[in-house]
JSON list of C-alpha atoms in Angstrom, two decimals:
[
{"chain": "N", "resi": 1, "resn": "MET", "atom": "CA", "xyz": [-3.46, -20.13, 1.44]},
{"chain": "N", "resi": 2, "resn": "ILE", "atom": "CA", "xyz": [-6.34, -21.57, 3.11]},
{"chain": "N", "resi": 3, "resn": "ARG", "atom": "CA", "xyz": [-6.79, -22.24, 7.03]},
{"chain": "N", "resi": 4, "resn": "TYR", "atom": "CA", "xyz": [-8.05, -25.74, 7.43]},
{"chain": "N", "resi": 5, "resn": "ASN", "atom": "CA", "xyz": [-9.31, -26.58, 11.35]},
{"chain": "N", "resi": 6, "resn": "LEU", "atom": "CA", "xyz": [-8.59, -29.81, 11.61]},
{"chain": "N", "resi": 7, "resn": "SER", "atom": "CA", "xyz": [-8.23, -33.15, 14.48]},
{"chain": "N", "resi": 8, "resn": "CYS", "atom": "CA", "xyz": [-6.32, -36.13, 15.12]},
{"chain": "N", "resi": 9, "resn": "ASP", "atom": "CA", "xyz": [-7.70, -39.57, 16.14]},
{"chain": "N", "resi": 10, "resn": "ASN", "atom": "CA", "xyz": [-6.97, -39.02, 19.23]},
{"chain": "N", "resi": 11, "resn": "GLY", "atom": "CA", "xyz": [-9.26, -36.14, 19.19]},
{"chain": "N", "resi": 12, "resn": "HIS", "atom": "CA", "xyz": [-6.78, -33.29, 19.76]},
{"chain": "N", "resi": 13, "resn": "GLY", "atom": "CA", "xyz": [-7.91, -29.86, 17.46]},
{"chain": "N", "resi": 14, "resn": "PHE", "atom": "CA", "xyz": [-5.62, -27.46, 15.13]},
{"chain": "N", "resi": 15, "resn": "GLU", "atom": "CA", "xyz": [-5.32, -25.72, 12.24]},
{"chain": "N", "resi": 16, "resn": "GLY", "atom": "CA", "xyz": [-3.16, -26.10, 8.96]},
{"chain": "N", "resi": 17, "resn": "TRP", "atom": "CA", "xyz": [-2.13, -23.44, 6.53]},
{"chain": "N", "resi": 18, "resn": "PHE", "atom": "CA", "xyz": [-2.32, -25.08, 3.03]},
{"chain": "N", "resi": 19, "resn": "SER", "atom": "CA", "xyz": [-1.67, -23.78, -0.55]},
{"chain": "N", "resi": 20, "resn": "SER", "atom": "CA", "xyz": [-4.96, -25.59, -1.84]},
{"chain": "N", "resi": 21, "resn": "SER", "atom": "CA", "xyz": [-7.28, -27.76, -1.11]},
{"chain": "N", "resi": 22, "resn": "ASP", "atom": "CA", "xyz": [-5.65, -30.32, -3.44]},
{"chain": "N", "resi": 23, "resn": "ASP", "atom": "CA", "xyz": [-2.12, -29.52, -1.11]},
{"chain": "N", "resi": 24, "resn": "PHE", "atom": "CA", "xyz": [-3.85, -30.54, 2.30]},
{"chain": "N", "resi": 25, "resn": "ASP", "atom": "CA", "xyz": [-5.37, -33.85, 0.43]},
{"chain": "N", "resi": 26, "resn": "ARG", "atom": "CA", "xyz": [-1.32, -35.53, -1.12]},
{"chain": "N", "resi": 27, "resn": "GLN", "atom": "CA", "xyz": [0.09, -34.16, 2.38]},
{"chain": "N", "resi": 28, "resn": "ALA", "atom": "CA", "xyz": [-2.24, -35.82, 4.32]},
{"chain": "N", "resi": 29, "resn": "LYS", "atom": "CA", "xyz": [-2.22, -38.92, 2.03]},
{"chain": "N", "resi": 30, "resn": "ASN", "atom": "CA", "xyz": [1.83, -39.02, 2.33]},
{"chain": "N", "resi": 31, "resn": "ASN", "atom": "CA", "xyz": [1.38, -38.06, 6.29]},
{"chain": "N", "resi": 32, "resn": "LEU", "atom": "CA", "xyz": [2.74, -35.21, 5.84]},
{"chain": "N", "resi": 33, "resn": "VAL", "atom": "CA", "xyz": [0.54, -33.23, 7.69]},
{"chain": "N", "resi": 34, "resn": "THR", "atom": "CA", "xyz": [0.64, -34.43, 12.13]},
{"chain": "N", "resi": 35, "resn": "CYS", "atom": "CA", "xyz": [-1.43, -33.82, 15.21]},
{"chain": "N", "resi": 36, "resn": "PRO", "atom": "CA", "xyz": [1.30, -31.30, 17.03]},
{"chain": "N", "resi": 37, "resn": "THR", "atom": "CA", "xyz": [0.21, -32.11, 20.40]},
{"chain": "N", "resi": 38, "resn": "CYS", "atom": "CA", "xyz": [0.36, -36.49, 20.08]},
{"chain": "N", "resi": 39, "resn": "GLY", "atom": "CA", "xyz": [1.87, -37.04, 16.41]},
{"chain": "N", "resi": 40, "resn": "SER", "atom": "CA", "xyz": [-0.59, -38.64, 14.47]},
{"chain": "N", "resi": 41, "resn": "ALA", "atom": "CA", "xyz": [-0.65, -38.66, 10.81]},
{"chain": "N", "resi": 42, "resn": "SER", "atom": "CA", "xyz": [-4.34, -39.57, 11.18]},
{"chain": "N", "resi": 43, "resn": "VAL", "atom": "CA", "xyz": [-5.83, -36.30, 10.53]},
{"chain": "N", "resi": 44, "resn": "CYS", "atom": "CA", "xyz": [-8.91, -35.27, 8.88]},
{"chain": "N", "resi": 45, "resn": "LYS", "atom": "CA", "xyz": [-10.85, -31.94, 8.31]},
{"chain": "N", "resi": 46, "resn": "GLN", "atom": "CA", "xyz": [-13.90, -30.13, 10.41]},
{"chain": "N", "resi": 47, "resn": "LEU", "atom": "CA", "xyz": [-16.18, -28.53, 9.79]},
{"chain": "N", "resi": 48, "resn": "MET", "atom": "CA", "xyz": [-15.51, -24.92, 9.42]},
{"chain": "N", "resi": 49, "resn": "ALA", "atom": "CA", "xyz": [-17.90, -21.36, 8.99]},
{"chain": "N", "resi": 50, "resn": "PRO", "atom": "CA", "xyz": [-17.18, -19.50, 6.24]},
{"chain": "N", "resi": 51, "resn": "THR", "atom": "CA", "xyz": [-14.89, -16.41, 6.08]},
{"chain": "N", "resi": 52, "resn": "VAL", "atom": "CA", "xyz": [-17.74, -13.37, 5.49]},
{"chain": "N", "resi": 53, "resn": "SER", "atom": "CA", "xyz": [-16.40, -9.71, 4.92]},
{"chain": "N", "resi": 54, "resn": "THR", "atom": "CA", "xyz": [-18.38, -7.59, 6.58]},
{"chain": "N", "resi": 55, "resn": "ALA", "atom": "CA", "xyz": [-18.59, -3.49, 6.60]},
{"chain": "N", "resi": 56, "resn": "ARG", "atom": "CA", "xyz": [-16.56, -3.66, 10.76]},
{"chain": "N", "resi": 57, "resn": "LYS", "atom": "CA", "xyz": [-13.75, -6.51, 9.00]},
{"chain": "N", "resi": 58, "resn": "LYS", "atom": "CA", "xyz": [-13.73, -3.53, 6.86]},
{"chain": "N", "resi": 59, "resn": "GLU", "atom": "CA", "xyz": [-13.25, -0.73, 9.11]},
{"chain": "N", "resi": 60, "resn": "ALA", "atom": "CA", "xyz": [-10.80, -2.61, 11.60]},
{"chain": "N", "resi": 61, "resn": "ARG", "atom": "CA", "xyz": [-8.81, -3.45, 8.66]},
{"chain": "N", "resi": 62, "resn": "GLN", "atom": "CA", "xyz": [-7.88, 0.57, 7.18]},
{"chain": "N", "resi": 63, "resn": "ALA", "atom": "CA", "xyz": [-7.81, 1.44, 10.77]},
{"chain": "N", "resi": 64, "resn": "LEU", "atom": "CA", "xyz": [-4.20, -0.67, 11.51]},
{"chain": "N", "resi": 65, "resn": "VAL", "atom": "CA", "xyz": [-3.25, 0.66, 8.17]},
{"chain": "N", "resi": 66, "resn": "MET", "atom": "CA", "xyz": [-3.69, 3.87, 9.07]},
{"chain": "N", "resi": 67, "resn": "ASP", "atom": "CA", "xyz": [-3.68, 4.84, 12.69]},
{"chain": "N", "resi": 68, "resn": "GLN", "atom": "CA", "xyz": [-3.86, 8.70, 14.15]},
{"chain": "N", "resi": 69, "resn": "THR", "atom": "CA", "xyz": [-0.36, 8.81, 13.59]},
{"chain": "N", "resi": 70, "resn": "GLN", "atom": "CA", "xyz": [-0.28, 8.95, 10.66]},
{"chain": "N", "resi": 71, "resn": "LYS", "atom": "CA", "xyz": [-3.40, 10.58, 9.55]},
{"chain": "N", "resi": 72, "resn": "GLU", "atom": "CA", "xyz": [-2.32, 13.57, 11.66]},
{"chain": "N", "resi": 73, "resn": "THR", "atom": "CA", "xyz": [1.15, 13.26, 8.49]},
{"chain": "N", "resi": 74, "resn": "ILE", "atom": "CA", "xyz": [-1.09, 13.37, 6.24]},
{"chain": "N", "resi": 75, "resn": "ALA", "atom": "CA", "xyz": [-2.84, 16.58, 6.97]},
{"chain": "N", "resi": 76, "resn": "LYS", "atom": "CA", "xyz": [0.30, 18.02, 8.19]},
{"chain": "N", "resi": 77, "resn": "LEU", "atom": "CA", "xyz": [1.40, 17.21, 4.10]},
{"chain": "N", "resi": 78, "resn": "ARG", "atom": "CA", "xyz": [-1.39, 17.90, 2.97]},
{"chain": "N", "resi": 79, "resn": "GLU", "atom": "CA", "xyz": [-1.48, 21.30, 4.61]},
{"chain": "N", "resi": 80, "resn": "MET", "atom": "CA", "xyz": [1.85, 21.36, 2.70]},
{"chain": "N", "resi": 81, "resn": "VAL", "atom": "CA", "xyz": [1.57, 20.96, -0.53]},
{"chain": "N", "resi": 82, "resn": "ASN", "atom": "CA", "xyz": [-1.87, 23.34, 0.42]},
{"chain": "N", "resi": 83, "resn": "THR", "atom": "CA", "xyz": [0.39, 25.78, 1.12]},
{"chain": "N", "resi": 84, "resn": "ILE", "atom": "CA", "xyz": [2.87, 25.73, -2.13]},
{"chain": "N", "resi": 85, "resn": "ARG", "atom": "CA", "xyz": [-0.02, 25.47, -4.49]},
{"chain": "N", "resi": 86, "resn": "ALA", "atom": "CA", "xyz": [-1.25, 28.82, -2.98]},
{"chain": "N", "resi": 87, "resn": "ASN", "atom": "CA", "xyz": [2.37, 30.16, -2.86]},
{"chain": "N", "resi": 88, "resn": "ALA", "atom": "CA", "xyz": [3.31, 29.40, -6.80]},
{"chain": "N", "resi": 89, "resn": "GLU", "atom": "CA", "xyz": [2.47, 29.89, -10.33]},
{"chain": "N", "resi": 90, "resn": "ASP", "atom": "CA", "xyz": [0.54, 27.00, -11.79]},
{"chain": "N", "resi": 91, "resn": "VAL", "atom": "CA", "xyz": [2.15, 26.95, -15.35]},
{"chain": "N", "resi": 92, "resn": "GLY", "atom": "CA", "xyz": [1.36, 23.09, -16.60]},
{"chain": "N", "resi": 93, "resn": "GLU", "atom": "CA", "xyz": [2.98, 21.92, -19.53]},
{"chain": "N", "resi": 94, "resn": "ARG", "atom": "CA", "xyz": [5.37, 25.30, -19.58]},
{"chain": "N", "resi": 95, "resn": "PHE", "atom": "CA", "xyz": [6.75, 23.63, -15.97]},
{"chain": "N", "resi": 96, "resn": "PRO", "atom": "CA", "xyz": [10.19, 22.44, -17.73]},
{"chain": "N", "resi": 97, "resn": "GLU", "atom": "CA", "xyz": [10.86, 26.03, -19.55]},
{"chain": "N", "resi": 98, "resn": "GLU", "atom": "CA", "xyz": [9.59, 28.15, -17.10]},
{"chain": "N", "resi": 99, "resn": "ALA", "atom": "CA", "xyz": [11.69, 26.17, -14.43]},
{"chain": "N", "resi": 100, "resn": "ARG", "atom": "CA", "xyz": [14.76, 27.26, -17.22]},
{"chain": "N", "resi": 101, "resn": "LYS", "atom": "CA", "xyz": [14.31, 30.63, -17.72]},
{"chain": "N", "resi": 102, "resn": "ILE", "atom": "CA", "xyz": [13.82, 31.12, -14.47]},
{"chain": "N", "resi": 103, "resn": "HIS", "atom": "CA", "xyz": [17.42, 29.72, -13.26]},
{"chain": "N", "resi": 104, "resn": "TYR", "atom": "CA", "xyz": [18.77, 30.82, -16.62]},
{"chain": "N", "resi": 105, "resn": "GLY", "atom": "CA", "xyz": [17.92, 34.29, -14.67]},
{"chain": "N", "resi": 106, "resn": "GLU", "atom": "CA", "xyz": [15.60, 34.86, -17.76]},
{"chain": "N", "resi": 107, "resn": "ALA", "atom": "CA", "xyz": [12.52, 35.30, -15.77]},
{"chain": "N", "resi": 108, "resn": "ASP", "atom": "CA", "xyz": [12.18, 36.64, -12.50]},
{"chain": "N", "resi": 109, "resn": "GLN", "atom": "CA", "xyz": [12.43, 34.22, -9.39]},
{"chain": "N", "resi": 110, "resn": "ARG", "atom": "CA", "xyz": [9.10, 32.89, -7.82]},
{"chain": "N", "resi": 111, "resn": "GLY", "atom": "CA", "xyz": [8.03, 29.86, -6.85]},
{"chain": "N", "resi": 112, "resn": "LEU", "atom": "CA", "xyz": [6.38, 27.36, -10.00]},
{"chain": "N", "resi": 113, "resn": "ILE", "atom": "CA", "xyz": [3.90, 24.08, -10.54]},
{"chain": "N", "resi": 114, "resn": "GLY", "atom": "CA", "xyz": [3.20, 22.35, -12.99]},
{"chain": "N", "resi": 115, "resn": "LYS", "atom": "CA", "xyz": [3.29, 19.06, -14.82]},
{"chain": "N", "resi": 116, "resn": "ALA", "atom": "CA", "xyz": [6.61, 16.82, -16.74]},
{"chain": "N", "resi": 117, "resn": "THR", "atom": "CA", "xyz": [7.39, 13.90, -18.21]},
{"chain": "N", "resi": 118, "resn": "ALA", "atom": "CA", "xyz": [10.10, 11.58, -16.04]},
{"chain": "N", "resi": 119, "resn": "GLU", "atom": "CA", "xyz": [11.90, 12.56, -18.79]},
{"chain": "N", "resi": 120, "resn": "GLU", "atom": "CA", "xyz": [11.81, 16.49, -18.35]},
{"chain": "N", "resi": 121, "resn": "ALA", "atom": "CA", "xyz": [12.50, 15.94, -14.47]},
{"chain": "N", "resi": 122, "resn": "THR", "atom": "CA", "xyz": [15.63, 14.01, -15.40]},
{"chain": "N", "resi": 123, "resn": "ALA", "atom": "CA", "xyz": [16.50, 17.15, -17.72]},
{"chain": "N", "resi": 124, "resn": "LEU", "atom": "CA", "xyz": [15.65, 19.13, -15.21]},
{"chain": "N", "resi": 125, "resn": "LEU", "atom": "CA", "xyz": [17.47, 17.16, -12.52]},
{"chain": "N", "resi": 126, "resn": "GLU", "atom": "CA", "xyz": [21.08, 16.89, -14.80]},
{"chain": "N", "resi": 127, "resn": "GLU", "atom": "CA", "xyz": [20.80, 20.21, -15.78]},
{"chain": "N", "resi": 128, "resn": "GLY", "atom": "CA", "xyz": [21.46, 21.51, -12.12]},
{"chain": "N", "resi": 129, "resn": "ILE", "atom": "CA", "xyz": [17.49, 22.82, -11.60]},
{"chain": "N", "resi": 130, "resn": "GLU", "atom": "CA", "xyz": [16.23, 22.20, -8.27]},
{"chain": "N", "resi": 131, "resn": "ILE", "atom": "CA", "xyz": [12.76, 20.31, -8.20]},
{"chain": "N", "resi": 132, "resn": "ALA", "atom": "CA", "xyz": [10.40, 17.58, -6.63]},
{"chain": "N", "resi": 133, "resn": "PRO", "atom": "CA", "xyz": [7.35, 16.33, -7.16]},
{"chain": "N", "resi": 134, "resn": "LEU", "atom": "CA", "xyz": [4.21, 16.74, -4.92]},
{"chain": "N", "resi": 135, "resn": "PRO", "atom": "CA", "xyz": [3.15, 14.36, -3.45]},
{"chain": "N", "resi": 136, "resn": "VAL", "atom": "CA", "xyz": [-0.18, 12.70, -3.97]},
{"chain": "N", "resi": 137, "resn": "LEU", "atom": "CA", "xyz": [-2.43, 11.60, -1.11]},
{"chain": "N", "resi": 138, "resn": "PRO", "atom": "CA", "xyz": [-4.99, 9.60, 0.53]},
{"chain": "N", "resi": 139, "resn": "ASP", "atom": "CA", "xyz": [-8.43, 10.88, 0.22]},
{"chain": "N", "resi": 140, "resn": "ASP", "atom": "CA", "xyz": [-9.97, 12.15, 3.23]},
{"chain": "N", "resi": 141, "resn": "THR", "atom": "CA", "xyz": [-12.38, 9.50, 4.65]},
{"chain": "N", "resi": 142, "resn": "ASN", "atom": "CA", "xyz": [-13.44, 11.38, 7.79]}
]
């Protein structure tokens, strides 16, 4: 979308949003762009400064995306994941096999972490084996 600063022949300024420059030209030619103040269809584009992305603007956008509550929630999730990892055996690719052994009583109960394909995870769940993925969290930016 493109935002244009516009004005009518009566000097009223306003803005309009268009999908392209051609879209503005087509609508203006067909008298579809009118001044919201006086209704004049004699409308033209005004000079505009380009929008420039700066580091400050980027930081402001990031602040909007992740407020303090969200940061605290992610910190708690990170702590939870670290606790699980610290108290579980990482069996890597053997995860489905080891989870089945524990479920069917062929191995001692213990916490496991490892890797499983989507198909393997679905099969484990269908067998009644309770598993859950560990969340992948964004890196710390502070």
